[in-house]
């Protein structure tokens, strides 16, 4: 069936970047599927956005259920073109906090892998599509206060490169977009204003994310000036990074 409007599913749509992306997509005429654990937020979004918004409550760490709900949602929407894997958490921890590290890995790594593969199978069977992973500038280096988070984002970016190579060996036309935001205003950065810089308002960052998605880019730094930081990080020797 031919559809004129595009359709997109966004995980972690209940707040921050995901919610803003849902709003901007609705404004542009997309049909939007949102997921997250906070079903009350999803219901509120349904009221706000109306007929073109669909949702499923989803905890990405309940792997089988999450994969099933993703595909159910895509079917309810009569097919989707783009799946944005945005759900993620950060934990700032003391040196021994292995449990909080594990939680970050469960959501950002294991949850991501499960849904990335469900999305890949879905798009391979349709012959085309786009998977967008919300990584982070944090993927570029380790950081002692959030080592699991930074490592999880390095995993996401590296995994997406592997996916990109994998889809080249299929007949399907699938784009894999690795989005690396710097700091963006959201619950994740709230209260850390003194420690961070170049913090972009969520609407500005999200507009750039959506533009990168629509241009079917492989890589995007958000906001664009963070590309400079990426170059600097690549040039700085490890003995300096080890002292951060
Ligand atoms: N803000 C930044 O500066 C920044 C920078 C770089 C990258 N990012 C990335 O951007 C993404 C969105 O973050 P944000 O800044 O918008 O923060 P946020 O407002 O805290 O949003 C996080 C989203 O992830 C969802 N989520 C968390 N745990 C989940 C789970 N177990 N199952 C399903 N959904 C889950 C949350 O929904 P529920 O709580 O309803 O489940 C929420 O919708 C994250 O991947 C983050 O790492 C953010």
Coordinates of C-alpha atoms and ligand atoms in Angstrom, one line a residue:
X1 CA 0.0 0.0 0.0
X2 CA 1.4 3.4 -1.0
X3 CA 1.5 6.0 1.7
X4 CA 2.3 9.6 1.3
X5 CA 3.2 10.4 4.8
X6 CA 6.3 8.9 6.5
X7 CA 6.1 7.0 9.6
X8 CA 8.6 6.7 12.5
X9 CA 8.9 4.8 15.7
X10 CA 10.8 6.4 18.6
X11 CA 11.9 4.4 21.7
X12 CA 12.2 6.5 24.9
X13 CA 9.6 9.0 23.6
X14 CA 8.2 9.8 27.0
X15 CA 10.6 12.7 27.7
X16 CA 13.6 14.8 26.5
X17 CA 14.9 14.3 23.0
X18 CA 12.5 11.4 22.2
X19 CA 9.4 13.4 23.1
X20 CA 10.6 16.5 21.2
X21 CA 11.4 14.4 18.2
X22 CA 7.9 12.9 18.4
X23 CA 6.4 16.5 18.5
X24 CA 8.5 17.7 15.6
X25 CA 7.6 14.7 13.5
X26 CA 3.9 15.1 14.2
X27 CA 4.2 18.8 13.2
X28 CA 5.8 17.7 9.9
X29 CA 3.0 15.3 9.1
X30 CA 4.6 12.0 10.1
X31 CA 2.7 9.2 11.7
X32 CA 4.6 8.6 15.0
X33 CA 4.8 5.6 17.3
X34 CA 6.2 6.3 20.7
X35 CA 7.4 3.9 23.4
X36 CA 8.6 4.1 27.0
X37 CA 7.8 2.7 30.5
X38 CA 5.8 5.8 31.6
X39 CA 2.4 4.9 30.1
X40 CA 0.8 8.0 31.6
X41 CA 3.2 10.2 29.5
X42 CA 2.3 8.2 26.4
X43 CA -1.4 8.6 27.0
X44 CA -0.9 12.4 27.5
X45 CA 1.0 12.4 24.2
X46 CA -1.9 10.6 22.5
X47 CA -4.3 13.3 23.8
X48 CA -2.0 16.0 22.6
X49 CA -1.0 14.6 19.2
X50 CA -4.3 12.7 18.2
X51 CA -4.8 10.3 15.4
X52 CA -1.3 10.2 14.0
X53 CA 0.2 9.1 17.3
X54 CA 0.4 5.5 18.3
X55 CA 2.1 4.0 21.4
X56 CA 3.2 0.9 23.3
X57 CA 4.4 0.8 26.9
X58 CA 7.8 -0.8 26.7
X59 CA 10.7 -1.6 29.0
X60 CA 13.7 -2.3 26.7
X61 CA 15.2 -4.6 29.3
X62 CA 12.3 -7.0 29.0
X63 CA 13.8 -8.3 25.8
X64 CA 11.2 -10.6 24.2
X65 CA 8.3 -8.3 25.2
X66 CA 10.1 -5.2 23.9
X67 CA 10.9 -6.8 20.5
X68 CA 7.3 -8.1 20.1
X69 CA 5.8 -4.7 21.0
X70 CA 8.1 -2.9 18.5
X71 CA 6.8 -5.1 15.7
X72 CA 3.2 -5.0 16.9
X73 CA 3.4 -1.2 16.9
X74 CA 4.9 -1.1 13.4
X75 CA 2.0 -3.4 12.2
X76 CA -0.6 -1.3 13.9
X77 CA 0.8 1.7 12.1
X78 CA 0.5 -0.1 8.8
X79 CA 4.2 -0.2 8.4
X80 CA 7.0 2.2 9.4
X81 CA 9.9 3.7 7.5
X82 CA 12.2 4.7 10.4
X83 CA 13.0 3.3 13.8
X84 CA 14.8 5.5 16.3
X85 CA 16.5 3.7 19.1
X86 CA 16.7 6.5 21.6
X87 CA 15.9 5.0 25.0
X88 CA 18.9 5.4 27.3
X89 CA 20.0 6.1 30.9
X90 CA 23.1 7.5 32.6
X91 CA 24.3 6.8 36.1
X92 CA 27.1 8.6 37.9
X93 CA 28.8 6.2 40.1
X94 CA 31.4 5.7 42.8
X95 CA 34.4 3.5 42.0
X96 CA 32.6 0.3 43.1
X97 CA 29.1 0.7 41.9
X98 CA 28.9 -2.4 39.7
X99 CA 25.1 -2.6 40.0
X100 CA 24.5 0.9 38.4
X101 CA 27.0 0.0 35.7
X102 CA 25.0 -3.2 35.0
X103 CA 21.8 -1.2 34.8
X104 CA 23.3 1.1 32.2
X105 CA 24.5 -1.9 30.2
X106 CA 21.1 -3.6 30.4
X107 CA 19.3 -0.6 28.9
X108 CA 21.9 1.0 26.6
X109 CA 23.7 -2.1 25.4
X110 CA 21.4 -5.2 25.7
X111 CA 18.2 -3.3 25.1
X112 CA 19.7 -1.6 22.1
X113 CA 21.0 -4.8 20.6
X114 CA 17.7 -6.5 21.0
X115 CA 15.7 -3.8 19.3
X116 CA 18.3 -3.0 16.6
X117 CA 18.1 -6.7 15.5
X118 CA 14.3 -6.6 15.6
X119 CA 14.4 -3.5 13.5
X120 CA 16.9 -4.9 11.1
X121 CA 14.9 -8.1 10.5
X122 CA 11.8 -6.0 10.0
X123 CA 13.4 -3.7 7.4
X124 CA 15.2 -6.6 5.6
X125 CA 11.8 -8.2 5.2
X126 CA 10.3 -5.0 3.8
X127 CA 13.3 -4.3 1.6
X128 CA 14.0 -0.8 2.9
X129 CA 14.1 1.4 6.0
X130 CA 16.2 3.3 8.4
X131 CA 17.6 2.6 11.8
X132 CA 18.7 5.5 13.9
X133 CA 20.7 5.0 17.0
X134 CA 21.1 7.8 19.5
X135 CA 24.7 7.4 20.7
X136 CA 26.6 10.3 22.2
X137 CA 29.8 12.3 22.0
X138 CA 30.5 10.3 25.1
X139 CA 31.3 7.4 22.8
X140 CA 34.6 9.0 21.9
X141 CA 36.3 8.7 25.2
X142 CA 36.2 7.1 28.7
X143 CA 35.1 9.1 31.7
X144 CA 35.6 7.9 35.2
X145 CA 32.3 9.3 36.6
X146 CA 30.1 7.6 34.1
X147 CA 32.4 4.9 32.6
X148 CA 29.6 2.4 31.8
X149 CA 27.6 5.1 30.0
X150 CA 30.5 6.2 27.9
X151 CA 31.4 2.6 27.1
X152 CA 27.8 1.8 26.2
X153 CA 27.7 4.7 23.7
X154 CA 31.0 3.5 22.2
X155 CA 29.3 0.1 21.8
X156 CA 26.3 1.6 20.1
X157 CA 28.3 3.5 17.5
X158 CA 30.6 0.6 16.9
X159 CA 27.7 -1.8 16.6
X160 CA 25.9 0.4 14.1
X161 CA 29.0 0.4 11.9
X162 CA 28.8 -3.4 11.9
X163 CA 25.1 -3.2 11.0
X164 CA 25.9 -0.8 8.2
X165 CA 28.4 -3.4 6.8
X166 CA 25.9 -6.2 7.3
X167 CA 23.1 -4.5 5.4
X168 CA 25.4 -3.9 2.4
X169 CA 25.4 -7.7 2.0
X170 CA 21.6 -7.7 1.6
X171 CA 19.4 -6.5 -1.2
X172 CA 17.6 -4.2 1.1
X173 CA 18.0 -0.4 1.0
X174 CA 18.6 0.3 4.7
X175 CA 20.3 3.4 6.2
X176 CA 22.0 3.2 9.6
X177 CA 22.2 6.6 11.2
X178 CA 24.6 7.1 14.1
X179 CA 23.6 10.3 15.9
X180 CA 26.1 11.7 18.5
X181 CA 24.7 14.5 20.5
X182 CA 26.8 16.7 22.8
X183 CA 25.0 18.1 25.8
X184 CA 21.2 18.6 25.3
X185 CA 18.8 20.1 27.8
X186 CA 16.7 17.2 29.3
X187 CA 16.2 15.2 32.5
X188 CA 19.6 13.7 31.8
X189 CA 21.5 16.9 32.1
X190 CA 19.3 18.7 34.6
X191 CA 21.2 19.8 37.7
X192 CA 24.6 19.4 36.0
X193 CA 24.7 22.8 34.4
X194 CA 28.0 23.8 36.2
X195 CA 29.9 20.8 34.8
X196 CA 28.8 21.0 31.2
X197 CA 29.1 23.4 28.3
X198 CA 27.5 24.1 24.8
X199 CA 24.2 22.8 26.1
X200 CA 21.7 22.9 23.3
X201 CA 18.0 23.5 23.9
X202 CA 16.1 20.2 23.1
X203 CA 14.2 21.7 20.2
X204 CA 17.3 23.0 18.5
X205 CA 19.2 19.7 18.9
X206 CA 16.2 17.7 17.8
X207 CA 15.7 19.8 14.6
X208 CA 19.2 18.9 13.7
X209 CA 18.6 15.3 14.5
X210 CA 15.5 15.2 12.3
X211 CA 17.3 16.9 9.5
X212 CA 20.1 14.3 9.6
X213 CA 17.5 11.5 9.6
X214 CA 15.7 13.0 6.6
X215 CA 19.0 13.3 4.7
X216 CA 19.6 9.6 5.5
X217 CA 23.0 10.4 6.9
X218 CA 25.3 7.7 8.2
X219 CA 26.8 9.9 10.9
X220 CA 25.7 13.1 12.6
X221 CA 27.1 15.3 15.4
X222 CA 24.5 17.3 17.3
X223 CA 24.8 20.2 17.4
X224 CA 27.2 20.4 14.5
X225 CA 30.0 22.2 16.5
X226 CA 30.6 19.0 18.5
X227 CA 32.3 17.6 15.4
X228 CA 35.2 19.9 16.5
X229 CA 35.4 18.2 19.8
X230 CA 35.5 14.9 18.1
X231 CA 38.5 16.0 16.0
X232 CA 40.2 17.3 19.2
X233 CA 39.6 14.0 21.1
X234 CA 41.1 12.0 18.2
X235 CA 44.2 14.2 18.3
X236 CA 44.8 14.2 22.1
X237 CA 47.1 11.4 23.2
X238 CA 45.8 8.8 25.6
X239 CA 48.2 9.8 28.4
X240 CA 46.3 13.2 28.6
X241 CA 42.8 11.6 28.3
X242 CA 43.8 9.2 31.1
X243 CA 44.1 12.3 33.4
X244 CA 40.6 13.7 32.8
Ligands
LIG1 N1 20.7 14.9 27.1 C1 21.9 14.8 26.6 O1 22.8 15.7 26.9 C2 22.3 13.7 25.8 C3 23.5 13.7 25.1 C4 23.9 12.6 24.3 C5 23.1 11.6 24.1 N2 21.9 11.5 24.8 C6 21.0 10.3 24.6 O2 19.8 10.7 24.2 C7 18.8 9.7 24.6 C8 17.6 10.4 25.2 O3 18.0 11.0 26.4 P1 17.4 12.4 27.0 O4 18.5 13.3 27.2 O5 16.2 12.7 26.2 O6 17.0 11.9 28.5 P2 15.6 11.5 29.1 O7 14.7 12.7 29.1 O8 16.0 10.9 30.4 O9 15.0 10.4 28.2 C9 15.3 9.0 28.3 C10 14.2 8.2 27.6 O10 14.6 6.8 27.7 C11 13.6 6.0 28.2 N3 14.0 4.9 29.0 C12 14.9 4.8 30.0 N4 15.0 3.6 30.5 C13 14.2 2.8 29.7 C14 13.8 1.4 29.7 N5 14.3 0.6 30.6 N6 12.9 1.0 28.8 C15 12.4 1.9 27.9 N7 12.7 3.2 27.8 C16 13.5 3.6 28.7 C17 12.8 7.0 29.1 O11 11.4 6.6 29.2 P3 10.7 5.9 30.5 O12 11.4 6.5 31.7 O13 9.3 6.3 30.3 O14 10.9 4.4 30.3 C18 12.9 8.3 28.4 O15 11.9 8.4 27.4 C19 19.6 8.8 25.5 O16 19.9 7.6 24.8 C20 20.8 9.6 25.9 O17 21.9 8.7 26.2 C21 21.5 12.5 25.6

